[in-house]
Coordinates of C-alpha atoms in Angstrom, one line a residue:
Chain S
M1 CA 151.9 52.5 97.0
T2 CA 153.1 55.0 98.5
S3 CA 151.4 57.9 100.6
P4 CA 150.6 61.2 98.9
R5 CA 153.3 63.8 99.6
G6 CA 154.5 66.9 97.7
V7 CA 152.4 69.8 95.7
L8 CA 152.2 69.0 91.7
I9 CA 151.2 71.8 89.3
V10 CA 150.3 71.4 85.9
G11 CA 152.5 73.5 83.6
E12 CA 151.6 75.4 80.6
H13 CA 153.3 77.0 78.0
T14 CA 153.6 78.6 74.1
N15 CA 156.0 79.5 71.6
G16 CA 158.7 78.3 74.1
Q17 CA 157.9 80.3 77.1
L18 CA 156.2 79.2 80.2
G19 CA 152.7 81.3 80.3
A20 CA 152.7 84.1 83.4
P21 CA 149.6 81.9 85.3
T22 CA 152.4 79.5 85.4
L23 CA 155.1 81.3 86.8
E24 CA 152.7 82.9 89.6
L25 CA 151.3 78.9 90.2
L26 CA 155.0 78.1 91.0
A27 CA 154.6 80.8 93.7
H28 CA 151.6 79.6 95.1
G29 CA 153.0 76.0 94.7
R30 CA 156.1 76.9 96.5
A31 CA 154.6 78.5 99.7
L32 CA 152.2 75.7 100.3
A33 CA 155.5 72.6 99.6
T34 CA 157.3 74.9 102.0
A35 CA 154.4 75.1 104.6
L36 CA 154.3 71.0 104.4
G37 CA 158.1 70.7 104.1
E38 CA 157.7 69.0 100.9
E39 CA 158.9 69.1 98.0
L40 CA 157.3 71.3 94.6
A41 CA 157.2 69.4 91.3
I42 CA 155.6 70.4 87.8
A43 CA 154.4 68.8 85.0
L44 CA 155.8 70.2 81.9
L45 CA 153.8 68.4 78.6
G46 CA 155.0 69.0 74.9
E47 CA 156.4 67.4 71.8
S48 CA 159.5 69.0 72.7
L49 CA 160.3 71.3 75.9
G50 CA 163.7 72.7 75.0
G51 CA 164.8 75.0 78.5
L52 CA 161.5 74.9 80.2
P53 CA 162.0 72.5 82.9
Q54 CA 165.7 74.4 83.4
E55 CA 162.9 77.5 84.0
A56 CA 160.6 76.3 85.8
I57 CA 163.2 75.2 88.3
A58 CA 164.5 78.6 88.4
Y59 CA 160.9 80.0 89.4
G60 CA 160.8 77.8 92.1
A61 CA 160.5 73.8 91.2
D62 CA 162.1 71.1 93.1
K63 CA 161.6 68.6 90.4
V64 CA 160.3 68.5 86.9
Y65 CA 158.4 65.9 85.4
A66 CA 159.3 66.2 81.5
V67 CA 156.8 64.3 79.2
T68 CA 157.4 64.4 75.6
D69 CA 155.1 63.0 72.8
P70 CA 154.4 63.9 69.3
L71 CA 150.3 63.6 70.6
L72 CA 151.3 66.5 73.3
K73 CA 152.2 69.2 70.5
E74 CA 149.3 71.2 70.8
A75 CA 147.6 71.8 74.3
H76 CA 145.0 69.3 73.3
L77 CA 142.8 68.4 76.2
D78 CA 142.6 65.0 76.2
A79 CA 146.2 64.3 75.4
Y80 CA 146.7 66.4 78.7
L81 CA 144.0 64.6 80.3
G82 CA 145.6 61.2 80.1
T83 CA 148.9 62.1 81.0
L84 CA 148.0 63.6 83.6
V85 CA 146.2 61.2 85.2
K86 CA 149.1 58.8 84.3
A87 CA 151.3 61.1 86.5
C88 CA 149.3 61.6 89.1
E89 CA 149.0 57.9 89.8
A90 CA 152.6 57.3 89.3
H91 CA 153.8 60.1 91.5
A92 CA 150.9 60.5 94.1
P93 CA 150.8 64.3 95.0
R94 CA 149.1 65.6 97.9
I95 CA 148.0 68.7 96.4
V96 CA 147.3 69.4 92.5
L97 CA 147.0 73.1 91.5
L98 CA 146.2 74.4 88.0
A99 CA 145.8 77.8 86.7
R100 CA 142.2 78.9 85.6
T101 CA 142.9 79.6 82.2
E102 CA 141.3 78.2 79.0
L103 CA 143.5 74.8 79.6
G104 CA 142.9 74.7 83.1
R105 CA 139.4 75.7 83.4
D106 CA 138.5 72.7 81.5
L107 CA 141.3 70.1 82.2
G108 CA 140.8 70.4 86.2
P109 CA 137.4 69.3 86.9
R110 CA 138.0 66.0 84.2
L111 CA 141.4 65.2 86.2
A112 CA 139.5 65.9 89.6
L113 CA 137.1 63.1 88.6
R114 CA 139.5 60.7 87.2
L115 CA 141.3 60.9 90.4
N116 CA 138.2 60.2 92.2
T117 CA 139.2 63.5 94.0
A118 CA 137.3 67.3 94.3
L119 CA 138.7 70.6 92.8
A120 CA 138.3 73.9 94.3
Q121 CA 137.6 76.0 91.2
D122 CA 138.3 79.9 90.8
C123 CA 141.0 80.1 93.7
L124 CA 141.8 83.7 95.0
E125 CA 143.9 82.3 97.9
V126 CA 145.3 78.7 99.3
R127 CA 146.3 78.1 102.0
L128 CA 147.5 74.7 104.4
D129 CA 145.2 74.6 108.1
S130 CA 146.5 73.0 110.7
D131 CA 145.8 69.3 109.5
K132 CA 147.8 70.3 106.2
R133 CA 144.4 70.3 104.6
L134 CA 144.1 72.7 101.8
V135 CA 141.9 75.7 102.4
A136 CA 141.1 77.6 99.4
V137 CA 139.2 81.5 99.0
R138 CA 136.8 81.7 96.3
P139 CA 134.2 84.5 94.9
V140 CA 130.8 82.6 94.1
Y141 CA 127.8 84.2 93.1
G142 CA 128.9 87.0 90.6
G143 CA 131.4 88.0 93.5
N144 CA 128.6 88.7 95.9
C145 CA 129.4 86.3 98.6
T146 CA 132.9 84.5 99.4
A147 CA 133.2 81.0 100.0
V148 CA 136.0 78.9 102.2
V149 CA 135.9 75.4 101.0
T150 CA 138.3 72.4 101.4
V151 CA 139.0 69.3 99.7
A152 CA 138.6 65.7 102.0
S153 CA 140.0 63.7 99.6
L154 CA 143.5 63.2 98.1
P155 CA 144.9 64.7 96.2
M156 CA 143.6 68.1 97.0
M157 CA 143.1 69.8 93.9
A158 CA 142.9 73.2 93.2
A159 CA 142.0 75.8 90.2
I160 CA 144.1 79.4 90.8
R161 CA 142.5 82.6 89.4
P162 CA 145.7 83.7 87.2
K163 CA 147.1 87.0 88.9
T164 CA 146.6 86.1 92.2
A165 CA 150.4 86.1 92.9
E166 CA 153.8 87.2 91.8
P167 CA 156.3 85.2 90.5
L168 CA 159.2 84.5 92.6
P169 CA 162.1 86.2 91.5
R170 CA 164.1 84.3 88.7
N171 CA 167.1 82.2 90.2
P172 CA 168.9 80.6 87.3
S173 CA 171.5 79.1 89.9
R174 CA 168.5 77.2 92.0
R175 CA 169.2 73.5 91.3
G176 CA 166.3 71.0 91.0
Q177 CA 165.9 67.9 89.0
V178 CA 164.3 66.7 85.5
I179 CA 162.9 63.4 85.0
Q180 CA 161.9 62.5 81.5
E181 CA 159.2 60.5 81.3
A182 CA 157.3 59.3 78.3
A183 CA 153.5 60.0 77.9
G184 CA 152.6 56.6 76.7
L185 CA 149.5 58.0 75.3
A186 CA 147.7 55.6 73.0
P187 CA 145.7 57.4 70.3
S188 CA 142.5 56.3 71.0
V189 CA 142.1 58.7 74.1
I190 CA 141.8 61.5 72.1
R191 CA 138.5 61.6 71.1
T192 CA 138.0 65.3 69.9
R193 CA 139.3 66.4 66.4
V194 CA 140.6 70.1 65.9
L195 CA 139.3 70.7 62.2
Q196 CA 140.6 74.1 62.1
R197 CA 141.9 77.1 64.5
V198 CA 140.5 80.5 63.7
Q199 CA 142.7 83.9 64.7
E200 CA 139.9 86.9 65.5
A201 CA 142.4 90.2 65.1
Q202 CA 142.0 92.0 67.4
E203 CA 143.4 95.7 67.4
G204 CA 145.6 97.0 69.3
L205 CA 147.6 95.8 72.6
R206 CA 146.7 92.8 74.1
L207 CA 144.2 93.3 77.3
E208 CA 145.8 90.8 79.2
T209 CA 149.3 92.4 79.4
A210 CA 148.4 96.0 79.1
R211 CA 149.9 98.5 81.8
V212 CA 146.4 100.5 81.0
V213 CA 143.3 99.6 79.5
V214 CA 139.8 101.4 78.8
A215 CA 136.9 100.0 78.3
G216 CA 133.1 101.0 77.5
G217 CA 129.8 99.5 78.8
R218 CA 126.2 99.4 78.0
G219 CA 126.1 103.2 78.2
L220 CA 128.3 103.9 75.5
G221 CA 124.9 103.5 73.6
G222 CA 126.5 101.9 70.3
A223 CA 129.2 100.6 68.7
E224 CA 130.9 104.1 67.1
P225 CA 132.0 105.4 70.8
F226 CA 134.7 102.1 70.9
H227 CA 135.9 103.1 67.8
K228 CA 136.1 107.0 67.8
E229 CA 136.2 108.5 71.5
L230 CA 137.3 105.4 73.5
Q231 CA 139.5 104.9 70.8
E232 CA 141.0 108.3 71.0
L233 CA 141.2 108.1 74.7
A234 CA 143.2 104.4 74.1
S235 CA 145.5 105.6 71.8
V236 CA 146.3 109.2 74.4
L237 CA 147.1 106.5 77.3
G238 CA 148.8 103.8 75.1
A239 CA 145.9 101.8 76.6
A240 CA 144.3 98.4 75.5
V241 CA 140.4 98.5 75.0
G242 CA 137.5 96.5 76.4
A243 CA 134.3 96.0 77.0
T244 CA 131.5 94.5 79.4
R245 CA 129.4 91.3 78.0
A246 CA 126.4 93.1 77.9
V247 CA 128.1 94.9 75.1
V248 CA 129.5 92.1 73.4
D249 CA 126.0 89.9 74.2
I250 CA 124.4 92.7 71.9
G251 CA 127.2 92.8 69.1
W252 CA 128.7 96.1 69.3
V253 CA 132.5 94.6 69.8
P254 CA 133.8 90.8 69.5
Y255 CA 134.3 88.7 72.0
S256 CA 137.9 89.0 72.2
Y257 CA 137.0 92.3 73.9
Q258 CA 135.1 91.1 76.9
I259 CA 136.6 91.6 80.3
G260 CA 134.8 89.4 83.1
L261 CA 134.2 86.0 84.8
T262 CA 133.7 84.2 81.4
G263 CA 135.9 86.7 79.5
K264 CA 139.7 88.1 80.0
S265 CA 141.5 88.7 82.9
I266 CA 143.4 92.3 83.1
S267 CA 145.5 93.2 85.8
P268 CA 146.5 96.9 84.8
D269 CA 148.1 99.7 86.6
L270 CA 145.1 102.1 85.4
Y271 CA 141.6 100.6 84.4
V272 CA 139.4 104.1 83.1
T273 CA 135.7 102.9 82.7
V274 CA 133.3 104.2 80.5
G275 CA 129.6 103.9 81.2
I276 CA 130.4 100.3 82.8
S277 CA 127.7 99.6 85.7
G278 CA 129.9 97.3 87.4
A279 CA 128.3 94.3 87.6
S280 CA 129.9 91.6 89.7
Q281 CA 130.9 89.3 86.9
H282 CA 133.0 92.3 85.2
M283 CA 134.4 93.1 88.3
A284 CA 135.4 89.5 88.6
G285 CA 137.8 90.4 85.2
C286 CA 139.3 93.3 86.7
S287 CA 140.0 92.9 90.5
G288 CA 143.9 92.6 89.6
A289 CA 143.7 96.1 88.7
K290 CA 145.7 98.5 90.8
V291 CA 143.6 101.6 90.2
I292 CA 140.2 101.9 88.4
V293 CA 138.8 105.4 87.1
A294 CA 135.1 105.4 86.4
I295 CA 132.9 107.7 84.3
N296 CA 129.2 106.9 84.4
K297 CA 126.1 109.0 84.7
D298 CA 124.5 106.8 87.5
S299 CA 126.3 107.9 91.0
E300 CA 124.8 105.1 92.6
A301 CA 126.3 102.5 90.1
A302 CA 128.4 99.7 92.1
I303 CA 131.6 100.8 89.7
F304 CA 131.8 104.2 92.2
K305 CA 132.5 101.4 94.9
A306 CA 135.2 99.7 93.4
A307 CA 136.8 102.7 91.6
R308 CA 139.4 105.6 93.4
Y309 CA 138.6 108.5 91.6
G310 CA 135.3 109.1 89.5
V311 CA 132.8 111.6 87.5
A312 CA 129.1 110.9 87.5
G313 CA 128.2 112.5 84.6
D314 CA 127.2 112.5 81.0
W315 CA 130.1 110.6 79.0
K316 CA 129.7 112.3 76.2
K317 CA 130.9 115.8 77.8
V318 CA 133.4 114.4 80.1
L319 CA 135.0 111.9 78.2
P320 CA 136.1 114.3 75.2
A321 CA 137.5 117.0 78.1
F322 CA 139.4 114.3 79.9
T323 CA 141.2 113.1 76.7
K324 CA 142.0 116.6 75.6
Q325 CA 143.1 117.4 78.9
L326 CA 145.3 114.3 79.2
R327 CA 146.9 114.8 75.5
E328 CA 148.3 118.4 76.5
L329 CA 149.7 116.8 79.9
L330 CA 150.9 113.8 77.8
Chain A
M1 CA 115.6 56.3 65.4
P2 CA 115.5 60.3 66.2
L3 CA 118.5 62.1 67.3
H4 CA 118.0 62.4 71.2
V5 CA 119.5 65.8 72.9
I6 CA 119.4 66.3 76.3
A7 CA 119.9 69.5 77.6
T8 CA 120.5 70.4 81.0
A9 CA 119.0 72.9 83.1
K10 CA 119.9 74.4 86.4
Q11 CA 117.8 76.4 88.5
V12 CA 119.7 79.5 90.1
M13 CA 119.1 83.2 92.1
D14 CA 118.5 85.5 89.4
P15 CA 122.2 86.9 88.9
E16 CA 120.7 90.1 88.1
S17 CA 119.4 90.5 91.7
P18 CA 121.3 93.6 92.8
P19 CA 124.4 92.8 95.8
S20 CA 121.6 94.0 98.8
A21 CA 119.3 91.0 97.3
Y22 CA 122.0 88.7 98.8
R23 CA 121.5 87.4 102.2
V24 CA 124.3 84.2 103.5
D25 CA 122.9 82.1 106.4
R26 CA 126.3 81.6 108.0
E27 CA 125.3 78.3 109.9
A28 CA 124.0 76.7 107.1
K29 CA 126.9 77.7 104.6
R30 CA 124.1 79.1 102.0
V31 CA 123.2 81.6 100.2
V32 CA 119.8 82.8 101.0
P33 CA 117.8 85.4 99.2
H34 CA 116.7 88.7 100.8
P35 CA 113.0 88.1 101.7
A36 CA 111.9 91.4 100.7
T37 CA 112.9 90.7 97.5
K38 CA 110.8 88.2 96.1
I39 CA 112.8 87.9 93.2
P40 CA 111.7 84.8 91.3
P41 CA 114.7 82.7 90.6
V42 CA 115.6 81.6 86.7
I43 CA 117.0 79.3 84.7
N44 CA 120.9 79.8 84.4
G45 CA 121.0 81.7 81.6
F46 CA 124.4 80.0 80.3
D47 CA 121.7 76.7 79.9
E48 CA 119.0 78.7 78.3
N49 CA 121.6 79.1 75.8
G50 CA 122.4 75.5 75.9
I51 CA 118.6 74.7 75.2
E52 CA 118.8 77.0 72.0
A53 CA 121.4 75.4 70.9
A54 CA 119.8 72.1 71.3
L55 CA 116.3 73.4 69.2
R56 CA 118.5 74.7 66.7
I57 CA 119.9 71.0 66.3
K58 CA 116.1 69.8 66.3
D59 CA 115.1 72.6 63.9
A60 CA 118.0 71.4 61.5
V61 CA 118.0 67.7 61.4
K62 CA 114.1 67.6 62.0
D63 CA 114.0 64.1 63.4
A64 CA 115.3 65.2 66.9
K65 CA 114.0 64.7 70.6
V66 CA 115.2 67.4 73.1
T67 CA 114.8 66.3 76.6
I68 CA 115.9 68.9 79.3
L69 CA 117.0 67.3 82.8
A70 CA 117.6 69.3 85.8
A71 CA 118.2 68.2 89.4
G72 CA 118.0 70.3 92.7
P73 CA 115.7 70.4 96.5
S74 CA 112.9 71.8 94.6
F75 CA 111.3 73.6 92.0
S76 CA 109.4 76.2 90.5
M77 CA 107.3 74.5 87.7
D78 CA 106.3 77.9 86.3
V79 CA 110.4 78.9 85.8
M80 CA 111.2 75.3 84.9
K81 CA 108.2 74.7 81.9
K82 CA 110.1 77.9 80.2
A83 CA 112.3 74.9 78.9
L84 CA 109.3 73.3 77.7
A85 CA 107.6 76.3 76.2
M86 CA 111.0 76.9 74.4
G87 CA 110.2 73.9 72.4
A88 CA 111.5 71.3 74.6
D89 CA 109.7 68.0 74.0
E90 CA 110.2 66.1 77.6
M91 CA 111.5 67.6 81.2
V92 CA 113.1 65.3 83.5
L93 CA 113.4 66.3 87.3
V94 CA 115.6 64.8 90.1
Q95 CA 113.8 66.4 92.9
D96 CA 115.5 65.2 96.5
P97 CA 115.6 67.1 99.7
A98 CA 119.3 65.4 99.6
L99 CA 120.1 67.9 96.6
D100 CA 119.9 70.8 98.8
N101 CA 122.8 73.0 98.9
V102 CA 125.6 70.4 97.2
A103 CA 128.6 72.6 96.4
D104 CA 130.5 69.5 95.5
S105 CA 129.9 69.0 91.5
T106 CA 130.9 65.8 91.2
V107 CA 128.0 64.8 93.2
T108 CA 125.8 66.6 90.7
A109 CA 127.8 65.1 88.2
K110 CA 126.9 61.4 89.9
V111 CA 122.9 62.3 90.2
L112 CA 122.9 63.3 86.3
A113 CA 124.7 60.5 85.1
A114 CA 122.5 58.3 86.6
A115 CA 119.6 60.1 85.5
V116 CA 120.7 59.6 81.8
R117 CA 121.4 56.3 82.4
K118 CA 117.5 56.2 83.6
I119 CA 116.5 58.2 80.7
G120 CA 118.1 55.7 78.4
P121 CA 119.7 56.1 74.9
F122 CA 121.0 59.5 74.2
D123 CA 123.6 61.2 71.1
L124 CA 124.3 64.2 72.5
I125 CA 124.2 66.5 76.2
I126 CA 124.4 70.0 75.7
S127 CA 125.1 72.1 79.2
G128 CA 126.1 75.6 80.0
R129 CA 129.1 76.8 80.5
Q130 CA 129.1 77.2 84.0
A131 CA 126.0 78.6 86.5
S132 CA 125.8 81.7 87.8
D133 CA 125.7 80.6 91.4
W134 CA 128.8 78.8 92.1
D135 CA 130.6 79.5 88.5
N136 CA 132.2 76.0 89.0
A137 CA 132.0 74.8 85.1
Q138 CA 132.8 71.3 86.5
V139 CA 129.3 69.4 86.2
P140 CA 129.3 68.9 82.7
L141 CA 133.0 68.1 82.3
G142 CA 132.7 65.4 85.1
L143 CA 129.1 63.8 83.6
A144 CA 131.5 63.4 80.4
E145 CA 133.7 61.5 82.4
L146 CA 130.9 59.2 84.1
L147 CA 129.3 58.7 81.2
G148 CA 132.9 58.0 79.4
V149 CA 131.9 60.2 76.3
A150 CA 134.0 62.6 74.4
C151 CA 134.0 66.4 75.7
V152 CA 133.5 70.0 73.9
P153 CA 133.4 72.4 76.7
V154 CA 132.8 76.6 75.7
T155 CA 131.3 76.6 71.9
R156 CA 129.1 79.1 70.4
K157 CA 128.2 76.9 67.4
V158 CA 127.0 73.5 67.9
E159 CA 126.0 71.5 64.7
V160 CA 125.6 67.5 63.7
K161 CA 126.5 65.6 60.9
D162 CA 126.8 62.3 60.0
R163 CA 127.0 61.1 63.6
E164 CA 129.1 63.5 64.4
V165 CA 128.8 66.7 66.4
V166 CA 130.9 69.8 64.9
C167 CA 131.8 72.7 67.6
E168 CA 133.4 76.2 67.2
R169 CA 135.1 76.2 70.7
I170 CA 135.6 79.4 72.1
L171 CA 139.5 80.5 72.2
A172 CA 140.9 83.8 73.7
D173 CA 142.0 84.9 70.5
G174 CA 139.4 83.6 67.8
Y175 CA 137.7 79.9 68.0
E176 CA 138.6 76.1 66.8
V177 CA 136.5 74.0 64.9
V178 CA 136.4 70.6 66.8
S179 CA 134.6 67.3 66.0
A180 CA 133.6 64.1 67.8
A181 CA 131.7 61.2 67.5
L182 CA 128.6 60.8 68.8
P183 CA 127.6 60.5 71.8
A184 CA 129.4 63.6 73.4
V185 CA 128.9 66.1 75.6
V186 CA 129.2 69.9 74.4
T187 CA 129.1 73.2 77.2
V188 CA 127.8 76.4 75.0
S189 CA 128.5 80.3 76.1
N190 CA 126.3 83.4 75.6
E191 CA 128.1 84.2 72.5
L192 CA 125.9 81.2 71.2
G193 CA 123.6 83.5 70.5
Q194 CA 120.0 84.5 72.4
P195 CA 117.3 82.0 73.3
R196 CA 114.3 81.8 71.5
Y197 CA 111.3 83.3 73.2
P198 CA 108.5 80.8 73.7
T199 CA 105.5 80.7 71.3
L200 CA 101.9 81.0 72.3
R201 CA 101.6 77.4 70.6
N202 CA 104.4 76.3 72.4
I203 CA 103.2 77.9 75.8
M204 CA 100.0 75.8 75.4
A205 CA 101.6 72.9 74.6
A206 CA 103.8 73.3 77.6
A207 CA 100.9 73.6 80.1
R208 CA 99.8 70.3 79.2
K209 CA 102.8 68.5 79.7
Q210 CA 103.7 66.9 82.8
P211 CA 107.6 66.5 84.0
T212 CA 109.0 63.2 85.1
I213 CA 109.9 63.2 88.8
W214 CA 112.5 61.1 90.1
K215 CA 113.6 60.7 93.7
L216 CA 117.8 59.8 94.3
A217 CA 116.4 56.5 95.5
D218 CA 115.0 55.6 91.7
L219 CA 118.5 56.1 90.3
G220 CA 119.6 53.6 92.7
L221 CA 122.2 56.0 94.7
A222 CA 123.2 55.3 97.8
P223 CA 124.0 57.9 100.4
A224 CA 127.8 57.1 100.3
D225 CA 127.4 58.0 96.2
L226 CA 126.7 61.3 97.9
A227 CA 128.9 62.2 100.5
P228 CA 130.6 65.5 99.8
R229 CA 134.7 66.0 99.3
L230 CA 134.3 69.4 98.4
L231 CA 133.6 71.2 101.9
V232 CA 132.2 74.7 102.4
M233 CA 134.1 75.5 105.5
D234 CA 132.9 79.4 105.5
L235 CA 130.5 81.7 103.0
Y236 CA 130.1 85.1 103.8
I237 CA 129.4 88.9 102.0
P238 CA 132.6 90.9 101.7
E239 CA 132.6 94.0 102.8
K240 CA 133.2 96.8 100.3
T241 CA 134.1 99.6 101.3
S242 CA 134.5 102.7 98.7
Q243 CA 137.1 105.1 98.6
C244 CA 136.1 106.4 95.8
E245 CA 136.8 110.5 95.2
L246 CA 134.2 111.8 93.1
I247 CA 135.8 115.0 90.9
K248 CA 133.0 118.0 90.8
G249 CA 134.0 120.5 88.5
E250 CA 131.9 123.7 86.9
N251 CA 129.9 121.6 84.8
E252 CA 130.5 118.2 83.4
E253 CA 133.6 118.7 80.8
D254 CA 135.3 120.7 83.7
S255 CA 135.0 117.4 85.6
G256 CA 136.6 115.5 82.8
R257 CA 139.5 118.2 82.7
L258 CA 139.9 117.8 86.4
L259 CA 140.0 114.1 86.7
A260 CA 142.7 114.6 83.7
L261 CA 144.9 116.7 85.9
K262 CA 144.2 114.9 89.6
L263 CA 145.5 111.2 87.9
R264 CA 148.7 113.4 86.7
E265 CA 149.1 114.9 90.3
A266 CA 148.6 111.4 92.1
K267 CA 151.0 109.9 89.3
F268 CA 149.2 107.2 87.9
I269 CA 149.7 109.0 84.7

């Protein structure tokens, strides 16, 4: 076997488009590959891939392993795993990067185990040390501590949190190599069966892509303000509505509203929190927000440490006046 | 044969501890609770959801046994016995000083896999989706790989029907119903619902139960099996400097109004 070389990233796509986390991953991978003086490759898996390989090259890839198979129609974990194990064994990358998305989160640990290596999870930053070892920075203990870790075996693997890099500018004239590969999957690798997929409708804008987000916490005191005062604020600002895990656990709003470590990661230009104390696990989901505004009655709440502007007061009085003034301004 | 469900449980520092409760031993690269806080450890919250899922299965199928499995350098018996007091039948603790401060999830997965093999035949392993200390979400997935069984991560409902496990796996915009033949590994999230409170009867029963305690040597693991490949180079408490401008008007309504004007002035709206 050739000695391990290059950076391989695991690509994700939906509806004929590369996912935003994959474009960001290409930027992370490009920086590492350039520092190594080696190639950046991306594995793209699907029933068919259309123009996606060319698109990945436009965003920074040197090489695309385009693997097509009817079993890869849906991003099924078992099918992806089997395919990626083969791809990594065949191409022996030095570094493998995944996005810490729904797919990457569950795929990364299994891939690391199959390849007999280790995975740095939930990384905010990756770089190389002077020995070409992958060094990753990641939050632990709900963001109360920061760890710097490295992987002492090959391939060195990291799962990177979305919104931690800007995609490179799209360059359609960039050249690269597309290598068509067969998955060669035996149907028996698939051990789990999806019987049904259910979409739970959420009103309004998507949290992950909204430019403005407003969210409520336990301090709102009930489900009603989410549909009334918070919704009014959202309408005025053209914002998506989110919530904390505590609120979802109580059942005031469905899981699709949840922002945080085990919910959605948001990166709006403006994030307005109402009655949110700022628990670490919530803050882990909004570290990408450019400006945080907090309305909370406890002036000692942790949210004021992260906020740029705040009002320490009763939301029942502050929020209607805030919304009214905004309506006059906008 | 009763259905055998193993629920894994990790003892962790209480994640509800205030930020001031965290101290880092930078030399040893480990988090140590602040000595003044005296906050007792807890069973990882998602693992409590997992124990609840196991007990719900036991309630539904009647003929089932729930075994709790944990690994760590030492345990607070008061804390761990909560799992038995909730209604679990047995508990196996892999307790060994060599398991102190293990950051490589693969090592933990290997230890648990060896313990599962020693426990004997099982039908289902249920774990929390991730632990509240390192949030790796890796051990159960690695365990499934090492045991060579199916894996359904991040679910909110787990049922056993006709030698299959049927789960609702949580997706960003909904859920999917996934099934797998037993044996299998499933991880659960908080959406599963609140873990039950121990009943007095179960507390009394738990008090009489003695957990089985194994050392690593009892599992036939050599030190080389436990060499970490994920290395912690540094661990520190990030500095957070507040730059928050608190808006104060004549009263709370006025503060709200001024906040809107401030956002416009700063061109954020």
